[in-house]
Short mmCIF file of C-alpha atoms in Angstrom, two decimals:
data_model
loop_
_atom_site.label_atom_id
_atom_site.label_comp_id
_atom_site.label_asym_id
_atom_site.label_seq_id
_atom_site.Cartn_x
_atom_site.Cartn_y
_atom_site.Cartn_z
CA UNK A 1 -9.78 9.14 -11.69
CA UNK A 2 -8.37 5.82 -10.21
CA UNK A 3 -4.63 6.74 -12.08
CA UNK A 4 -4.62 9.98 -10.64
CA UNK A 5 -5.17 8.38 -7.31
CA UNK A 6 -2.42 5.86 -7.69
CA UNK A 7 -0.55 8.97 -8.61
CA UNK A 8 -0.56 10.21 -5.23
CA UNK A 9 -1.16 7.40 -2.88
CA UNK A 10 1.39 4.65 -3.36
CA UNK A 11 1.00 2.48 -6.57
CA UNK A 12 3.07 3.73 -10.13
CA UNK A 13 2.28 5.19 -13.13
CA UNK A 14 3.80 6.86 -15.74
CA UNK A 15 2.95 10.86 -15.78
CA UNK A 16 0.95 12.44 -18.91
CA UNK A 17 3.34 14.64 -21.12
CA UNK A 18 1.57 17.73 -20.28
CA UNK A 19 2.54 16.95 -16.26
CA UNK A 20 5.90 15.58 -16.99
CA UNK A 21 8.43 17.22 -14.94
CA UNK A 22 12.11 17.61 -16.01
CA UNK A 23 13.77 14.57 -14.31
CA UNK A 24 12.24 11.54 -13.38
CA UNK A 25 13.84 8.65 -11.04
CA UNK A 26 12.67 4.94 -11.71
CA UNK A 27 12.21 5.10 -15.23
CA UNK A 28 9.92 7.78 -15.38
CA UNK A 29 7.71 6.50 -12.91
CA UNK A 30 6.74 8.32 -10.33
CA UNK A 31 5.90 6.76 -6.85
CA UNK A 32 4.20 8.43 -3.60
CA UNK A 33 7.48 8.05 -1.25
CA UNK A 34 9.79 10.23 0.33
CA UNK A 35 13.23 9.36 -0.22
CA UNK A 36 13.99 6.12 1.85
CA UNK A 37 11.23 4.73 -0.16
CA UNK A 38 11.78 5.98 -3.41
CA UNK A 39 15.36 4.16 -2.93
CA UNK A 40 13.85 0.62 -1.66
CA UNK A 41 11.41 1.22 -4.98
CA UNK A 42 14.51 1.50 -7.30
CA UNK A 43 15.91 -1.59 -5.70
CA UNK A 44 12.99 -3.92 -6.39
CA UNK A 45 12.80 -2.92 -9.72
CA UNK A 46 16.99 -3.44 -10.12
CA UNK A 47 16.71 -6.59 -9.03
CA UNK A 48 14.36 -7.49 -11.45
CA UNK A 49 16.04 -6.05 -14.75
CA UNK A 50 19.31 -5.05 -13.56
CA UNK A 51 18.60 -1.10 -14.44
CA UNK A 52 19.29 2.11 -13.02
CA UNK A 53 17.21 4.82 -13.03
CA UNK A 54 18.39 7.26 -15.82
CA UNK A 55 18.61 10.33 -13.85
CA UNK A 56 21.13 9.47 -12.01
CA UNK A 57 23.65 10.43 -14.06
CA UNK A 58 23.14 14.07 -13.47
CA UNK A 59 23.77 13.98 -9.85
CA UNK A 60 26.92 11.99 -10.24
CA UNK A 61 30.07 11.52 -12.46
CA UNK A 62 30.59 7.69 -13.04
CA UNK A 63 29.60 5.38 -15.76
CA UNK A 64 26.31 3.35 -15.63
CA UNK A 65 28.31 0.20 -15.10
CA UNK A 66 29.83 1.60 -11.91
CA UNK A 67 26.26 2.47 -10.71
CA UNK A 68 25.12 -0.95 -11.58
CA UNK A 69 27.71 -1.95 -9.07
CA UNK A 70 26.43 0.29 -6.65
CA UNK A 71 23.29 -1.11 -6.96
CA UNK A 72 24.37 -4.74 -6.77
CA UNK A 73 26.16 -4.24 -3.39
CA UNK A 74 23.02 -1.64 -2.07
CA UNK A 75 20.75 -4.47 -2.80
CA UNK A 76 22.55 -7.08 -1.02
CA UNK A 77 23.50 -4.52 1.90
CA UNK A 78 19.37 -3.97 2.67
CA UNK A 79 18.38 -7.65 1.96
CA UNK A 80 21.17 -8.84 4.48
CA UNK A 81 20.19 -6.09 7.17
CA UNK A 82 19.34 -7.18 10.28
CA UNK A 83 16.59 -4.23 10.47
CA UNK A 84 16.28 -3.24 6.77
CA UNK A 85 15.97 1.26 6.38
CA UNK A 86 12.18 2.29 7.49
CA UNK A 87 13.63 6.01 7.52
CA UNK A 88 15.94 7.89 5.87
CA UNK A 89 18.39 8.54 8.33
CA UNK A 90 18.64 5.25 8.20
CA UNK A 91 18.59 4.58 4.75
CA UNK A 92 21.30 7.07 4.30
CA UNK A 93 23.64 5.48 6.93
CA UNK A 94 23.40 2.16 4.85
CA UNK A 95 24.04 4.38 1.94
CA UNK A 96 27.06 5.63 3.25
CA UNK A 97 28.47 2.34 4.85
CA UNK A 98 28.08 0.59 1.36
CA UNK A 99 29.14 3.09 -0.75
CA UNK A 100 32.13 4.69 1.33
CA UNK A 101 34.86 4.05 -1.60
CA UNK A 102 32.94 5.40 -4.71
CA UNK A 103 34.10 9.23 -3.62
CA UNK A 104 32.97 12.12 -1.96
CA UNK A 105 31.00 13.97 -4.86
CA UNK A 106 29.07 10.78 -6.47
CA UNK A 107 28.41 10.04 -2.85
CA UNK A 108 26.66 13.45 -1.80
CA UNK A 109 25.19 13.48 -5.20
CA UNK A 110 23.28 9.89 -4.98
CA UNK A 111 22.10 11.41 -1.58
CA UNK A 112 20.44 14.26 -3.26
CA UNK A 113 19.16 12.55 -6.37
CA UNK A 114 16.58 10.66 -3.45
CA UNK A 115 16.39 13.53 -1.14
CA UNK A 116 18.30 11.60 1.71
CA UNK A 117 20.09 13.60 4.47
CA UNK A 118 23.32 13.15 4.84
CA UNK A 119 23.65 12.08 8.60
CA UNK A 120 25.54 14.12 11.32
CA UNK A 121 27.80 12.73 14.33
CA UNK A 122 27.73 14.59 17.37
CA UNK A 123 29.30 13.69 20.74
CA UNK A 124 25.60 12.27 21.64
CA UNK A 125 25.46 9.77 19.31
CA UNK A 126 25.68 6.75 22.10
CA UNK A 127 22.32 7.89 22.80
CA UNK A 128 19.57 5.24 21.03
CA UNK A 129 15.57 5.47 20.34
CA UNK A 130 14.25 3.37 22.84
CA UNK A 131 11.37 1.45 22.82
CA UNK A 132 7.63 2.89 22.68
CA UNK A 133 7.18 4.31 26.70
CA UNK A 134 4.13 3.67 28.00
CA UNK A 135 1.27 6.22 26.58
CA UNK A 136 2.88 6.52 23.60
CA UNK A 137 -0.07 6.58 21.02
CA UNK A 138 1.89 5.93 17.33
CA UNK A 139 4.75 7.14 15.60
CA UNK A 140 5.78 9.86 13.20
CA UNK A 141 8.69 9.73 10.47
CA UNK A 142 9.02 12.82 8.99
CA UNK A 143 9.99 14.58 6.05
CA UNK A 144 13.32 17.06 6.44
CA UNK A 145 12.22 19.60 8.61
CA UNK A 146 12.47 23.18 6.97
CA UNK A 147 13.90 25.99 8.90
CA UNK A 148 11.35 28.20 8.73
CA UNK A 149 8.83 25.79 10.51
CA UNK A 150 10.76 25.84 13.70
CA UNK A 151 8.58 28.23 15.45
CA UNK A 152 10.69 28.34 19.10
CA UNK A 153 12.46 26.11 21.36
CA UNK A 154 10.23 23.80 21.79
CA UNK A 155 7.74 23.41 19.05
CA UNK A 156 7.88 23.04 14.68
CA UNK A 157 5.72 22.15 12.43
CA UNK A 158 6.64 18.82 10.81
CA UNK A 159 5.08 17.05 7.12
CA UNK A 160 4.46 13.20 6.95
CA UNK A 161 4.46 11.79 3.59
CA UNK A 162 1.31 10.34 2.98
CA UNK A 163 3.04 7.14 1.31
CA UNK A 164 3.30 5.92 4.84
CA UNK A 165 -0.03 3.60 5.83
CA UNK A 166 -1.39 5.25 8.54
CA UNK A 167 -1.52 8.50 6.77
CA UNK A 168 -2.92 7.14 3.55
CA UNK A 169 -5.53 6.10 5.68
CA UNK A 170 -6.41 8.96 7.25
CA UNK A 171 -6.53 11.40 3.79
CA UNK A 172 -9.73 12.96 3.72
CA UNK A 173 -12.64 12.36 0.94
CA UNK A 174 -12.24 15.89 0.26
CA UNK A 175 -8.49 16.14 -0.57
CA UNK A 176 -8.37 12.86 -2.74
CA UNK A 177 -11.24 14.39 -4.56
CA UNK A 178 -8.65 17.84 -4.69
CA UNK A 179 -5.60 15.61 -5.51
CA UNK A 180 -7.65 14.31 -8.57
CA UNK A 181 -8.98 17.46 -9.62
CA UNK A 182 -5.72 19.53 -9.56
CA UNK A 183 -4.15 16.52 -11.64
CA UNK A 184 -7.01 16.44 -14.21
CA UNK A 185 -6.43 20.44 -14.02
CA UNK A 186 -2.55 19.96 -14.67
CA UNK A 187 -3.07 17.74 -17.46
CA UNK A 188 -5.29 20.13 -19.32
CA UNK A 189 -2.83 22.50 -18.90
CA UNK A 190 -5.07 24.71 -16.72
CA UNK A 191 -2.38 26.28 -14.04
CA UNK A 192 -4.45 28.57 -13.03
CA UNK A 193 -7.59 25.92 -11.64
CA UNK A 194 -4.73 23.88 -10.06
CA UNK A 195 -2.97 26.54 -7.62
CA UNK A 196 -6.47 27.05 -6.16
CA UNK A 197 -7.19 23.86 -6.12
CA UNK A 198 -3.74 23.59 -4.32
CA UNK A 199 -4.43 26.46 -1.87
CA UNK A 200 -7.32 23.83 -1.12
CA UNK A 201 -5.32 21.31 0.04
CA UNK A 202 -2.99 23.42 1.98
CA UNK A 203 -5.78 24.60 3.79
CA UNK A 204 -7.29 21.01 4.79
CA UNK A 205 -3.57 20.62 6.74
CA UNK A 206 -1.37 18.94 3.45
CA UNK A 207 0.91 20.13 1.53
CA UNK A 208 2.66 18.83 -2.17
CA UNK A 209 6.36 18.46 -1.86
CA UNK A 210 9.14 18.22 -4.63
CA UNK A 211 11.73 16.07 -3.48
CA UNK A 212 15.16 16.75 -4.75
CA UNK A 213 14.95 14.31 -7.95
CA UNK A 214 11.89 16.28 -9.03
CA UNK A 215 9.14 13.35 -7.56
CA UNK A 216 5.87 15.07 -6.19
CA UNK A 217 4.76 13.84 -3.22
CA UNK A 218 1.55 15.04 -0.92
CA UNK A 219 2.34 15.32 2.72
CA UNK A 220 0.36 15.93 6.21
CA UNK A 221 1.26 18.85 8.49
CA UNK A 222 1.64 18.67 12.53
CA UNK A 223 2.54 21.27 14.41
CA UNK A 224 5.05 19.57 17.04
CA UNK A 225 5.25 20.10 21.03
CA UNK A 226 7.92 18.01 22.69
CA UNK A 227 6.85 16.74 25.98
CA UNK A 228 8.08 17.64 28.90
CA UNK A 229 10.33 20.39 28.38
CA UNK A 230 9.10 24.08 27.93
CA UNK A 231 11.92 26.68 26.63
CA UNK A 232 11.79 30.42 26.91
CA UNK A 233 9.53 31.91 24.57
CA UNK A 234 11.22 34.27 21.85
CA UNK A 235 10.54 37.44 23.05
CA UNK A 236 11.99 36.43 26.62
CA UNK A 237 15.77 36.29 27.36
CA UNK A 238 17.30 33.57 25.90
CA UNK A 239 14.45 32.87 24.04
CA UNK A 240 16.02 33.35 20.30
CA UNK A 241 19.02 31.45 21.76
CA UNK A 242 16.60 27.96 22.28
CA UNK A 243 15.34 28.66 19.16
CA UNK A 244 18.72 28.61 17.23
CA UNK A 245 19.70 25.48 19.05
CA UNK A 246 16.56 23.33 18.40
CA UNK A 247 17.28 24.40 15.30
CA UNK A 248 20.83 23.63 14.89
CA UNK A 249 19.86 19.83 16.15
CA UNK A 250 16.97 19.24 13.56
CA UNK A 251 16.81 21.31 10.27
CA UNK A 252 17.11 19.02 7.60
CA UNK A 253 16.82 16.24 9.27
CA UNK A 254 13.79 13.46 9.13
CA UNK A 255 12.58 12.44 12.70
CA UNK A 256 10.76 10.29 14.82
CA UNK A 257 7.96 11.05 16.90
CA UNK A 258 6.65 9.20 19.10
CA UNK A 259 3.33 10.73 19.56
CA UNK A 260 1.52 10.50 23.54
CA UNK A 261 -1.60 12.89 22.34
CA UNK A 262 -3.11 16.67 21.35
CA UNK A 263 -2.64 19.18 23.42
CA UNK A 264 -5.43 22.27 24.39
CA UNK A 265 -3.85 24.21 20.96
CA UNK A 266 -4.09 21.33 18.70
CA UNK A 267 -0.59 20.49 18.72
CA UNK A 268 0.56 16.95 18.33
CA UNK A 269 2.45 16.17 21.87
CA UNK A 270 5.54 13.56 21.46
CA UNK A 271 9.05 12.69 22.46
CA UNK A 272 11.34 13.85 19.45
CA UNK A 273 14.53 11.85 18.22
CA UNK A 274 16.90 12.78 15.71
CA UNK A 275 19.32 10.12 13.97
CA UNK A 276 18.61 8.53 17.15
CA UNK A 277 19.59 11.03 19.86
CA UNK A 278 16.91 12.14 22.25
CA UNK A 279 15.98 15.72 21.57
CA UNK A 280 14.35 16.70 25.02
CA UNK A 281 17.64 14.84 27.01
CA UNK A 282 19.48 17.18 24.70
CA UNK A 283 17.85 20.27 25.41
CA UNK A 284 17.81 19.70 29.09
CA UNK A 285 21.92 19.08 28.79
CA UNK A 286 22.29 22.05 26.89
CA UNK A 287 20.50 24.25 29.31
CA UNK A 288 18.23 25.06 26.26
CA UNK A 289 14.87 24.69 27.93
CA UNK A 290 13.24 23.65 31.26
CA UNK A 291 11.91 20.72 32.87
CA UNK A 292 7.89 20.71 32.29
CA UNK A 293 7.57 19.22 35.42
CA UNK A 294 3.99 19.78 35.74
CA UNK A 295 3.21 17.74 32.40
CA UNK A 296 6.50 15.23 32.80
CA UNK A 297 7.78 13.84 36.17
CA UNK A 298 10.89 11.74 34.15
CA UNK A 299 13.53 11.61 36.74
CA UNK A 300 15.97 11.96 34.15
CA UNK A 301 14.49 15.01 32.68
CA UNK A 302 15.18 16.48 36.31
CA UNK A 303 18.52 15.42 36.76
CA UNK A 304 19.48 17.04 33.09
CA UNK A 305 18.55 20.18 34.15
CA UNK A 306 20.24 19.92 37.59
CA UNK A 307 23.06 19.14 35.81
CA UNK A 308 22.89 22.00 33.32
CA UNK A 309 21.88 24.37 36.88
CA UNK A 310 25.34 23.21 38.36
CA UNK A 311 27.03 23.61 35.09
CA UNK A 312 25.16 27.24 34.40
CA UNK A 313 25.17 26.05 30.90
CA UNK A 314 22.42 27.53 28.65
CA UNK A 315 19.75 29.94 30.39
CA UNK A 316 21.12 29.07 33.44
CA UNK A 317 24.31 31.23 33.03
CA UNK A 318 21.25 34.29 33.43
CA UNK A 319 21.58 36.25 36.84
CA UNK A 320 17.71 35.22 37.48
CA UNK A 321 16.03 33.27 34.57
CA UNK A 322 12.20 33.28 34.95
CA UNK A 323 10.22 30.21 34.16
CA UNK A 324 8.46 30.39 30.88
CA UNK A 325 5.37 29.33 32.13
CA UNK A 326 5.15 32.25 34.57
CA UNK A 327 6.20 34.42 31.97
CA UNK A 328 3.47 33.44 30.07
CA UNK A 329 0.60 34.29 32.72
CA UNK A 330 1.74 37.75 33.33
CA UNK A 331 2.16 38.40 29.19
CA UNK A 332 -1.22 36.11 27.62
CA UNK A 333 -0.62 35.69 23.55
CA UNK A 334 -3.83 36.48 22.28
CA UNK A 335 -4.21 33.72 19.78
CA UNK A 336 -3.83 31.27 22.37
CA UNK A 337 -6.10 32.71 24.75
CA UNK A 338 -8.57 32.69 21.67
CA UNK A 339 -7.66 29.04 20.87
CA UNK A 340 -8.27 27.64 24.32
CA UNK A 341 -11.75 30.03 24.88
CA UNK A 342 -13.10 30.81 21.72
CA UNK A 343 -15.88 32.58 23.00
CA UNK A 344 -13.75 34.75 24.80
CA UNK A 345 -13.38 37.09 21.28
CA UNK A 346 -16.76 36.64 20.08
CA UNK A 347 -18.72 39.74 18.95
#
């Protein structure tokens, strides 16, 4: 029971032959990481033997003494950081810096053999995370966000690898006892015990994850609001529009949250930054969404979405563009009603 638990929460071991997957990183071993960390994991163990992790060489076209010379110069580049990679945005921009001359394909492919995005430059780029504001709570780095989980403008649902500290701290009894029991189920070959077992976990809020390099790892869902800024709903002009864009600036990418609280629907509330540009700033400058002003008095929210007015950029080129939140009162969603006043739909 303890390997299976080292299995999922942070330590190594080497998988049973009945749960083997098809390609392993690290020697076979298996670590609970996302990418970032499955990459600093490698490193340690190349500077102690001098290895590379096997796989490799089907997600790129060189010879293992070329990727030993990747690895040389990688390991140097993240010991001699100022601020070594703690996400993989930024694990993939040291990535790319190191490794700019060793081609286009091996490049994109050691990307995808640890899952890592591969960054994008926009004209906003000057923007940079700034330190935590006051109320901020803690801070999420997420997983790449899927497509699908972007619900509207302003909210997604986001997974946390639970290799980071604070959320291997706050598993619950009853999913470590579920992680065990759908591994002892795997190994005895018993599919059918483990996809409950994993319907389970889903359930309790986490969810297993294949990276690209075929590592399992268990993550922990949020459902994301960003603060201060409330975009049309999807059903409202405009609405599908502020969906597509929130989109176009995250999917794919891992981000940081910097989390203030929980809101009425049991969302997690937090400002949103993507390969260090300011999501909400964005938004506003885009005319994507609207100043929350009654949850948010930043005066530079306001003055992004004057500028955006003057601009009629967005929702603002509309002849008369209603205010979501007024929307909202004279159409009520019925789940949210229910999940504010529960007792309102009781029999």
């Amino acid at each position: 029971m303890g390997n299976a638990l080292r299995f999922f929460y942070g330590s190594c071991q080497r998988q049973t032959a009945a749960d083997e997957p098809q390609e392993l990183g690290s020697h076979g071993v298996v670590t609970e990481t996302a990418g970032f960390s499955a990459l600093a994991q490698d490193l340690r163990l190349f500077h102690t033997n001098s290895r590379v992790p096997p796989g490799l060489s089907r997600y790129v076209n060189s010879s293992e003494k070329a990727q030993i010379n990747w690895y040389s110069k990688l390991l140097k580049a993240w010991n001699e950081a100022r601020t070594p990679p703690k996400q993989a945005e930024a694990a993939a921009r040291l990535v790319i810096q190191t490794l700019q001359n060793i081609g286009k394909a091996n490049l994109e492919g050691f990307l995808a053999f640890y899952g890592l995005p591969v960054p994008q430059t926009t004209e906003e780029d000057t923007d940079v995370t700034p330190p935590w504001a006051e109320g901020v709570q803690f801070e999420l780095l997420t997983l790449p966000i899927d497509e699908w989980a972007i619900g509207d403008g302003d909210g997604f649902t986001a997974y946390v690898s639970t290799g980071e500290q604070m959320e291997s701290n706050l598993i619950p009894q009853e999913v470590k006892n579920a992680v065990i029991r759908r591994h002892n189920a795997r190994a005895a070959k018993d599919f059918k015990q483990a996809k409950l077992i994993k319907k389970e976990v889903i359930a309790a809020g986490y969810r297993f994850i294949t990276l690209p390099n075929q590592k399992e790892i268990l993550a922990h869902k949020y459902r994301i609001r960003l603060r201060g800024v409330d975009a049309p709903e999807c059903k409202m002009p405009y609405g599908e529009e502020a969906k597509q864009a929130l989109a176009k600036m995250i999917k794919g990418k891992c981000l940081q949250i910097h989390v203030y609280g929980v809101d009425k629907y049991g969302r997690t509330v937090g400002d949103v930054y993507c390969n260090g540009i300011f999501i909400q700033e964005l938004l506003l400058r885009r005319g994507c969404a609207w100043h929350y002003k009654a949850f948010d008095a930043r005066p530079e929210f306001a003055e992004s979405e004057k500028k955006a007015r003057a601009d009629r950029r967005g929702l603002w080129a509309l002849p008369n563009p209603e205010e979501p939140w007024v929307w909202k009162k004279k159409n009520p969603n019925p789940r949210e009603t229910l999940q504010k006043n529960p007792s309102v739909y009781r029999m």
